[in-house]
C-alpha angles and dihedrals in degrees: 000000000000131000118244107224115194121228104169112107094213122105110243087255088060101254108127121250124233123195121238106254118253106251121243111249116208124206139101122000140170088243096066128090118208086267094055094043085055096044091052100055095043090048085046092047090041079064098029105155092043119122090010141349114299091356090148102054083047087065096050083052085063097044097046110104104214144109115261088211101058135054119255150183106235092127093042093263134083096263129166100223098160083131136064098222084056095053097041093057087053088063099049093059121112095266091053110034095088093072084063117096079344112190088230136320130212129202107235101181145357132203128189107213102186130339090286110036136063140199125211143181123207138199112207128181135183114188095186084057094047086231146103121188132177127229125195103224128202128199132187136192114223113226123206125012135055086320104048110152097011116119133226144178121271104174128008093177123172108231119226076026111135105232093213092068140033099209131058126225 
């Protein structure tokens, strides 16, 4: 016996089928500066439920340069954010939940730290929260191998945040 496979593209009641589109991941590439790297997650994160739920914080995900198997201090404190529910349910803690759906951000200063890696500080605001917090931000370029150039984020780290704890009381 052999399986039919069917390659028409056509619904049994003759209307032709289309394929749901894949959909366009953004994260790292080779064509964006620290500056753009950075712009790209606050303005996902400035959206972050469009196209899909937590689709902005998806895209930080992307963007976060750590091992998954090992635990690390992205947020200012030892977590183990291997995986992304974990880290998702970092970012909807209190210190960080204002980057999400934020009303607007602002860059206040930068810092280049060496040749590959950047400091930032960031305004953001929420007007539906009532509240504005700033984050010191940290990007890297990876050097050698298949992402070479591209830049990631090292740190996203709430100020006046104690590290000993992710919500406020």
């Amino acid at each position: 016996m052999h399986a039919v496979v069917q390659t028409s593209s056509k619904a049994p009641n003759g209307e032709c089928l289309a394929f749901p589109k894949k959909r366009t991941q953004i994260g790292p590439c080779f064509d964006l500066s620290w500056e753009d790297a950075l712009r790209v997650q606050l303005e996902a994160l400035q959206h972050n439920n469009n196209p899909y739920p937590d689709h902005g914080v998806e895209v930080m995900y992307r963007f976060a340069n750590f091992d998954p198997f090992q635990r690390t201090k992205y947020f200012g404190r030892s977590l183990d954010l291997g995986q992304f529910e974990r880290f998702r349910r970092v970012m909807h803690s209190p210190f960080h939940a204002t980057l999400l759906d934020n009303s607007g951000w602002e860059v206040l200063s930068t810092l280049q730290l060496s040749e590959t890696c950047w400091c930032a500080r960031v305004r953001v605001w929420d007007t539906h929260r009532l509240e504005e917090r700033a984050y010191a931000i940290t990007l890297t370029q990876r050097l050698g191998g298949c992402y070479d150039g591209y830049w990631y984020t090292d740190r996203w780290v709430c100020e006046g945040q104690d590290v000993n704890k992710l919500w406020a009381d």
